Amino acid sequence: MKLPQVRLESQMAQIQIQLTSASQTTQQPNTTQTIRQPEAEIRIEKTPSKLTIDQTQAWNDMDLKSVKKRIEDAAQLGKQKVMEGVARRVRQGEELMEIENGGNVLQRQASENGHRPEKQFNIGWIPSHFSVRIDYQPSKVNINVKTQQPIIENRASKPIINYQPGSIETSLKQQANLEIDFENLAFRGPNFEMPL
């Protein structure tokens, strides 16, 4: 006896996945920095030193006088001698007015008027101590410095980022399939039989 059979043959569907990986590149350009240092301002003020040497007194002590000094000295000496002469005459006149008091006034006055005083001599070409006057004023220096701050400029560079997103593609690699087959199958009715 043949039994009816139903044969099923199936094939499963297959999915195909194609994956593209994401990629990312990052570049960091260098930061740009500029530094400028302005020059400092320096101002120097200087008063020159001054040296004064006055040796007029030394020249006068050595009798190397200028014409003006010689005239002044001669005038001063003449005035002094006139005053000494006037004083001597006044003194002698007063002595003569009192001649009655005695004391050989005439003899003494004759001796005084008849003889000149002895000349005094000394070495005249050696200047006196500290006759050369020295005056020194040192110089003064004022220094003013004005510093300048450095000028620093920074320019940061943004990173360059390239990003390629990944992708996933899915597709049907194999369709699902179902095959049905019948064996020994018949349609039976009253008084007949028909195979299917």
mmCIF file of C-alpha atoms in Angstrom:
data_model
loop_
_atom_site.group_PDB
_atom_site.id
_atom_site.type_symbol
_atom_site.label_atom_id
_atom_site.label_comp_id
_atom_site.label_asym_id
_atom_site.label_seq_id
_atom_site.Cartn_x
_atom_site.Cartn_y
_atom_site.Cartn_z
ATOM 1 C CA MET A 1 0.000 0.000 0.000
ATOM 2 C CA LYS A 2 1.325 3.339 -0.967
ATOM 3 C CA LEU A 3 0.771 6.004 1.565
ATOM 4 C CA PRO A 4 0.313 9.545 0.396
ATOM 5 C CA GLN A 5 3.351 11.743 1.037
ATOM 6 C CA VAL A 6 3.817 15.466 1.109
ATOM 7 C CA ARG A 7 7.428 16.477 0.605
ATOM 8 C CA LEU A 8 8.515 19.927 1.690
ATOM 9 C CA GLU A 9 11.899 21.227 0.661
ATOM 10 C CA SER A 10 12.718 24.635 2.029
ATOM 11 C CA GLN A 11 15.664 26.921 1.583
ATOM 12 C CA MET A 12 16.267 29.645 4.146
ATOM 13 C CA ALA A 13 16.796 33.243 3.101
ATOM 14 C CA GLN A 14 20.351 34.597 3.489
ATOM 15 C CA ILE A 15 21.126 38.218 4.236
ATOM 16 C CA GLN A 16 24.307 39.759 2.922
ATOM 17 C CA ILE A 17 25.869 42.629 4.933
ATOM 18 C CA GLN A 18 28.572 44.843 3.443
ATOM 19 C CA LEU A 19 30.282 46.981 6.045
ATOM 20 C CA THR A 20 32.430 50.033 5.255
ATOM 21 C CA SER A 21 34.397 51.177 8.308
ATOM 22 C CA ALA A 22 34.294 54.792 9.370
ATOM 23 C CA SER A 23 37.546 56.741 8.999
ATOM 24 C CA GLN A 24 38.714 59.841 10.784
ATOM 25 C CA THR A 25 41.891 61.865 10.254
ATOM 26 C CA THR A 26 42.928 64.717 12.520
ATOM 27 C CA GLN A 27 45.609 67.270 11.714
ATOM 28 C CA GLN A 28 46.742 69.890 14.184
ATOM 29 C CA PRO A 29 48.520 72.796 12.453
ATOM 30 C CA ASN A 30 51.203 74.518 14.500
ATOM 31 C CA THR A 31 50.242 77.479 16.605
ATOM 32 C CA THR A 32 51.749 80.713 15.323
ATOM 33 C CA GLN A 33 53.427 82.911 17.888
ATOM 34 C CA THR A 34 55.177 86.212 17.233
ATOM 35 C CA ILE A 35 57.153 88.071 19.861
ATOM 36 C CA ARG A 36 58.334 91.621 19.328
ATOM 37 C CA GLN A 37 60.478 93.422 21.864
ATOM 38 C CA PRO A 38 60.426 97.192 21.346
ATOM 39 C CA GLU A 39 63.664 98.878 22.248
ATOM 40 C CA ALA A 40 63.932 100.541 25.616
ATOM 41 C CA GLU A 41 64.140 104.315 25.596
ATOM 42 C CA ILE A 42 67.262 105.579 27.329
ATOM 43 C CA ARG A 43 67.831 109.263 27.909
ATOM 44 C CA ILE A 44 71.167 110.397 29.317
ATOM 45 C CA GLU A 45 71.636 113.952 30.476
ATOM 46 C CA LYS A 46 75.139 114.961 31.395
ATOM 47 C CA THR A 47 76.517 118.211 32.681
ATOM 48 C CA PRO A 48 80.226 118.428 31.895
ATOM 49 C CA SER A 49 82.710 118.597 34.698
ATOM 50 C CA LYS A 50 84.451 121.909 35.229
ATOM 51 C CA LEU A 51 88.007 122.413 36.392
ATOM 52 C CA THR A 52 89.143 125.943 37.138
ATOM 53 C CA ILE A 53 92.784 126.711 37.912
ATOM 54 C CA ASP A 54 93.502 130.279 38.982
ATOM 55 C CA GLN A 55 97.224 130.961 39.299
ATOM 56 C CA THR A 56 96.967 134.723 39.260
ATOM 57 C CA GLN A 57 98.148 134.970 42.868
ATOM 58 C CA ALA A 58 101.143 132.717 42.124
ATOM 59 C CA TRP A 59 102.156 134.916 39.162
ATOM 60 C CA ASN A 60 101.750 138.016 41.335
ATOM 61 C CA ASP A 61 103.894 136.447 44.078
ATOM 62 C CA MET A 62 106.652 135.847 41.514
ATOM 63 C CA ASP A 63 106.323 139.447 40.308
ATOM 64 C CA LEU A 64 105.037 138.360 36.927
ATOM 65 C CA LYS A 65 102.020 140.622 37.170
ATOM 66 C CA SER A 66 99.735 141.792 34.446
ATOM 67 C CA VAL A 67 99.806 145.438 33.413
ATOM 68 C CA LYS A 68 96.495 146.087 35.105
ATOM 69 C CA LYS A 69 97.721 144.548 38.378
ATOM 70 C CA ARG A 70 100.962 146.533 38.215
ATOM 71 C CA ILE A 71 99.018 149.780 37.783
ATOM 72 C CA GLU A 72 96.699 148.863 40.678
ATOM 73 C CA ASP A 73 99.659 147.979 42.922
ATOM 74 C CA ALA A 74 101.542 151.164 41.956
ATOM 75 C CA ALA A 75 98.478 153.292 42.678
ATOM 76 C CA GLN A 76 97.959 151.535 46.026
ATOM 77 C CA LEU A 77 101.640 151.951 46.945
ATOM 78 C CA GLY A 78 101.566 155.632 45.937
ATOM 79 C CA LYS A 79 98.472 156.238 48.059
ATOM 80 C CA GLN A 80 100.070 154.414 50.990
ATOM 81 C CA LYS A 81 103.284 156.440 50.726
ATOM 82 C CA VAL A 82 101.353 159.731 50.508
ATOM 83 C CA MET A 83 99.395 158.829 53.631
ATOM 84 C CA GLU A 84 102.604 157.828 55.432
ATOM 85 C CA GLY A 85 104.181 161.177 54.397
ATOM 86 C CA VAL A 86 101.160 163.134 55.593
ATOM 87 C CA ALA A 87 101.145 161.237 58.913
ATOM 88 C CA ARG A 88 104.904 161.836 59.363
ATOM 89 C CA ARG A 89 104.546 165.568 58.715
ATOM 90 C CA VAL A 90 101.615 165.864 61.102
ATOM 91 C CA ARG A 91 103.575 164.033 63.787
ATOM 92 C CA GLN A 92 106.671 166.109 63.202
ATOM 93 C CA GLY A 93 104.620 169.350 63.221
ATOM 94 C CA GLU A 94 103.070 168.414 66.549
ATOM 95 C CA GLU A 95 106.555 167.665 67.923
ATOM 96 C CA LEU A 96 107.777 171.075 66.774
ATOM 97 C CA MET A 97 104.814 172.754 68.412
ATOM 98 C CA GLU A 98 105.951 171.256 71.705
ATOM 99 C CA ILE A 99 109.650 171.989 71.231
ATOM 100 C CA GLU A 100 109.754 173.701 74.552
ATOM 101 C CA ASN A 101 109.445 170.320 76.244
ATOM 102 C CA GLY A 102 112.962 169.393 75.102
ATOM 103 C CA GLY A 103 114.209 166.096 73.782
ATOM 104 C CA ASN A 104 116.333 167.169 70.739
ATOM 105 C CA VAL A 105 113.390 167.237 68.406
ATOM 106 C CA LEU A 106 115.259 168.960 65.582
ATOM 107 C CA GLN A 107 118.192 166.546 65.672
ATOM 108 C CA ARG A 108 115.958 163.493 65.675
ATOM 109 C CA GLN A 109 113.792 164.860 62.832
ATOM 110 C CA ALA A 110 116.868 165.752 60.774
ATOM 111 C CA SER A 111 118.211 162.207 61.208
ATOM 112 C CA GLU A 112 114.820 160.719 60.313
ATOM 113 C CA ASN A 113 114.419 162.890 57.223
ATOM 114 C CA GLY A 114 118.031 162.567 56.075
ATOM 115 C CA HIS A 115 118.341 158.761 56.048
ATOM 116 C CA ARG A 116 116.154 156.398 54.118
ATOM 117 C CA PRO A 117 115.210 153.047 55.694
ATOM 118 C CA GLU A 118 117.220 150.042 54.660
ATOM 119 C CA LYS A 119 115.823 147.954 51.861
ATOM 120 C CA GLN A 120 114.445 144.590 52.886
ATOM 121 C CA PHE A 121 115.291 141.797 50.497
ATOM 122 C CA ASN A 122 113.700 138.381 50.302
ATOM 123 C CA ILE A 123 113.460 135.703 47.649
ATOM 124 C CA GLY A 124 110.641 137.034 45.527
ATOM 125 C CA TRP A 125 110.176 134.360 42.888
ATOM 126 C CA ILE A 126 108.715 131.646 45.117
ATOM 127 C CA PRO A 127 104.911 131.787 45.256
ATOM 128 C CA SER A 128 103.179 131.568 48.593
ATOM 129 C CA HIS A 129 101.397 128.473 49.813
ATOM 130 C CA PHE A 130 97.983 127.787 48.246
ATOM 131 C CA SER A 131 98.433 130.672 45.817
ATOM 132 C CA VAL A 132 97.196 128.438 42.997
ATOM 133 C CA ARG A 133 93.446 128.101 43.477
ATOM 134 C CA ILE A 134 91.883 124.945 42.091
ATOM 135 C CA ASP A 135 88.118 124.539 41.831
ATOM 136 C CA TYR A 136 86.618 121.337 40.486
ATOM 137 C CA GLN A 137 82.936 120.683 39.885
ATOM 138 C CA PRO A 138 82.303 117.041 38.966
ATOM 139 C CA SER A 139 79.963 116.195 36.150
ATOM 140 C CA LYS A 140 76.445 114.984 36.840
ATOM 141 C CA VAL A 141 74.864 112.178 34.867
ATOM 142 C CA ASN A 142 71.113 111.558 34.891
ATOM 143 C CA ILE A 143 70.013 108.334 33.223
ATOM 144 C CA ASN A 144 66.318 107.745 32.561
ATOM 145 C CA VAL A 145 65.304 104.335 31.230
ATOM 146 C CA LYS A 146 61.808 103.612 29.961
ATOM 147 C CA THR A 147 61.326 99.902 29.418
ATOM 148 C CA GLN A 148 58.924 98.516 26.830
ATOM 149 C CA GLN A 149 56.781 95.463 27.415
ATOM 150 C CA PRO A 150 57.162 92.665 24.858
ATOM 151 C CA ILE A 151 54.325 92.312 22.359
ATOM 152 C CA ILE A 152 53.315 88.659 22.190
ATOM 153 C CA GLU A 153 50.721 87.520 19.650
ATOM 154 C CA ASN A 154 49.390 83.979 19.633
ATOM 155 C CA ARG A 155 47.282 82.613 16.797
ATOM 156 C CA ALA A 156 45.866 79.243 17.681
ATOM 157 C CA SER A 157 45.050 76.976 14.745
ATOM 158 C CA LYS A 158 41.933 74.873 14.873
ATOM 159 C CA PRO A 159 42.400 71.177 14.256
ATOM 160 C CA ILE A 160 41.459 69.905 10.803
ATOM 161 C CA ILE A 161 39.197 66.888 11.241
ATOM 162 C CA ASN A 162 38.073 64.756 8.295
ATOM 163 C CA TYR A 163 35.446 62.196 9.143
ATOM 164 C CA GLN A 164 34.103 59.679 6.696
ATOM 165 C CA PRO A 165 31.131 57.947 8.254
ATOM 166 C CA GLY A 166 30.932 54.211 7.918
ATOM 167 C CA SER A 167 28.131 52.515 6.028
ATOM 168 C CA ILE A 168 26.288 49.272 6.261
ATOM 169 C CA GLU A 169 24.575 47.853 3.178
ATOM 170 C CA THR A 170 22.313 44.923 3.604
ATOM 171 C CA SER A 171 21.011 42.894 0.727
ATOM 172 C CA LEU A 172 19.350 39.576 0.191
ATOM 173 C CA LYS A 173 21.934 37.111 -0.866
ATOM 174 C CA GLN A 174 19.546 34.186 -1.208
ATOM 175 C CA GLN A 175 15.763 34.221 -1.404
ATOM 176 C CA ALA A 176 13.742 31.934 0.804
ATOM 177 C CA ASN A 177 12.320 29.003 -1.133
ATOM 178 C CA LEU A 178 9.752 26.405 -0.267
ATOM 179 C CA GLU A 179 9.052 23.488 -2.638
ATOM 180 C CA ILE A 180 6.108 21.242 -1.917
ATOM 181 C CA ASP A 181 5.847 17.891 -3.636
ATOM 182 C CA PHE A 182 3.078 15.322 -3.333
ATOM 183 C CA GLU A 183 3.456 11.576 -3.710
ATOM 184 C CA ASN A 184 0.771 8.975 -3.767
ATOM 185 C CA LEU A 185 -1.926 11.482 -3.330
ATOM 186 C CA ALA A 186 -5.227 10.861 -5.003
ATOM 187 C CA PHE A 187 -8.652 12.304 -4.992
ATOM 188 C CA ARG A 188 -11.110 9.691 -4.231
ATOM 189 C CA GLY A 189 -14.709 10.042 -4.835
ATOM 190 C CA PRO A 190 -17.547 7.554 -5.106
ATOM 191 C CA ASN A 191 -16.478 4.999 -7.622
ATOM 192 C CA PHE A 192 -13.475 6.845 -8.897
ATOM 193 C CA GLU A 193 -9.964 7.740 -7.911
ATOM 194 C CA MET A 194 -7.894 10.489 -9.473
ATOM 195 C CA PRO A 195 -4.153 10.898 -8.671
ATOM 196 C CA LEU A 196 -3.013 14.296 -7.898
#
